XYZ file of C-alpha atoms in Angstrom:
130
model
C -0.011 0.018 -0.003
C 1.453 3.316 -1.112
C -0.647 6.376 -0.562
C 0.366 9.718 -2.083
C -1.675 12.469 -0.377
C -2.705 15.727 -2.042
C -0.089 18.426 -1.730
C 0.862 21.795 -3.053
C 2.095 20.317 -6.364
C 5.387 19.229 -4.914
C 6.422 22.796 -4.293
C 8.027 23.652 -1.031
C 6.096 25.762 1.427
C 7.198 29.318 0.977
C 8.777 31.045 3.952
C 6.645 34.167 4.573
C 7.895 36.934 6.720
C 7.296 36.193 10.380
C 4.230 37.904 11.819
C 3.139 38.778 15.309
C -0.094 36.736 14.872
C -0.026 32.904 14.698
C -1.376 31.454 11.504
C -4.960 30.093 11.650
C -4.448 28.201 8.335
C -3.407 24.647 7.852
C 0.094 25.800 6.836
C 2.931 25.507 9.392
C 3.267 28.493 11.688
C 6.423 30.522 11.171
C 6.066 32.034 14.594
C 7.655 29.996 17.371
C 5.074 28.472 19.705
C 5.072 29.071 23.405
C 6.089 25.447 23.779
C 8.519 24.766 20.869
C 8.423 21.005 21.270
C 4.612 20.808 21.281
C 4.435 20.134 17.543
C 6.997 17.322 17.792
C 5.318 15.828 20.874
C 1.942 15.822 19.129
C 3.411 14.088 16.081
C 5.299 11.595 18.293
C 1.976 10.649 19.863
C 0.553 9.870 16.390
C 3.568 7.800 15.473
C 3.418 5.932 18.720
C -0.231 5.138 18.019
C 0.842 3.727 14.674
C 3.504 1.616 16.282
C 1.026 0.279 18.884
C -1.617 -0.605 16.336
C 0.772 -2.160 13.791
C 2.510 -4.421 16.313
C 5.898 -2.648 16.445
C 7.365 -5.458 18.584
C 7.448 -7.576 15.401
C 8.910 -4.950 13.055
C 12.035 -5.843 11.236
C 13.484 -2.326 11.689
C 12.528 -0.217 14.693
C 15.355 2.206 15.127
C 14.270 5.169 17.276
C 10.621 4.219 17.534
C 9.150 4.640 21.000
C 11.982 6.899 22.142
C 10.567 10.121 23.396
C 14.142 11.483 23.969
C 15.126 11.284 20.291
C 14.114 13.471 17.401
C 11.258 11.675 15.664
C 12.865 12.635 12.268
C 15.602 10.108 12.810
C 13.173 7.265 13.518
C 13.398 4.517 10.986
C 11.161 5.304 7.907
C 10.228 8.847 9.092
C 11.052 11.699 6.722
C 10.532 15.275 7.855
C 10.509 18.762 6.342
C 11.104 21.877 8.413
C 9.931 25.483 8.273
C 13.022 26.585 10.153
C 11.243 26.375 13.537
C 9.433 23.059 13.632
C 9.781 19.694 11.954
C 6.794 18.166 10.103
C 6.424 14.448 9.219
C 5.999 14.406 5.406
C 6.650 10.676 4.667
C 6.383 7.367 6.440
C 8.294 4.626 4.561
C 7.674 1.336 6.393
C 7.399 -1.031 3.445
C 8.373 -4.721 3.996
C 8.890 -4.180 7.745
C 6.656 -6.947 9.138
C 3.803 -4.591 10.149
C 0.625 -6.337 11.223
C -2.736 -4.992 12.160
C -5.793 -3.046 11.080
C -4.899 0.350 9.683
C -8.501 1.431 10.353
C -7.614 1.350 14.082
C -5.178 4.225 13.621
C -7.477 7.062 14.599
C -4.862 9.820 14.668
C -3.253 9.379 11.295
C -5.032 12.386 9.777
C -3.348 14.496 12.445
C -0.091 14.254 10.469
C -1.313 17.163 8.399
C 1.856 17.385 6.229
C 2.092 13.651 5.484
C 2.346 13.314 1.755
C 3.577 9.712 1.272
C 2.614 6.655 3.318
C 4.344 3.595 2.070
C 3.198 0.424 3.948
C 3.566 -1.975 0.986
C 4.483 -5.670 1.601
C 3.208 -5.846 5.168
C 0.291 -7.789 6.728
C -2.102 -4.879 7.153
C -5.869 -5.057 6.786
C -8.591 -2.453 6.867
C -9.169 0.843 5.190
C -8.066 4.444 5.604
C -11.040 6.641 6.280
């Protein structure tokens, strides 16, 4: 299963001039948040749910997964983009990694708003993305 999600045509997100007001759009904010790690912690919680649902204890490669002390962008299969302030998960490449479970049980996947590629090919996954 390889899913390519809609994007901005493959173009990088432009870096607008910083403003005093946080963005209310779905684009990354270019103003540092009060808690700079909040974005990364939120994305970590989504990735941890994925590892729980897809039986990470059986994965062939698991480097970094489950470690809240390491940058999630160095976890095996996780690719990030940055806006200069925060990192955003843009790809999950976990093909042929012995993943097992029902992808429909991952309730937080849509919270990775900048995820463009989800590659789960050649695993034992059932269910549908909704």
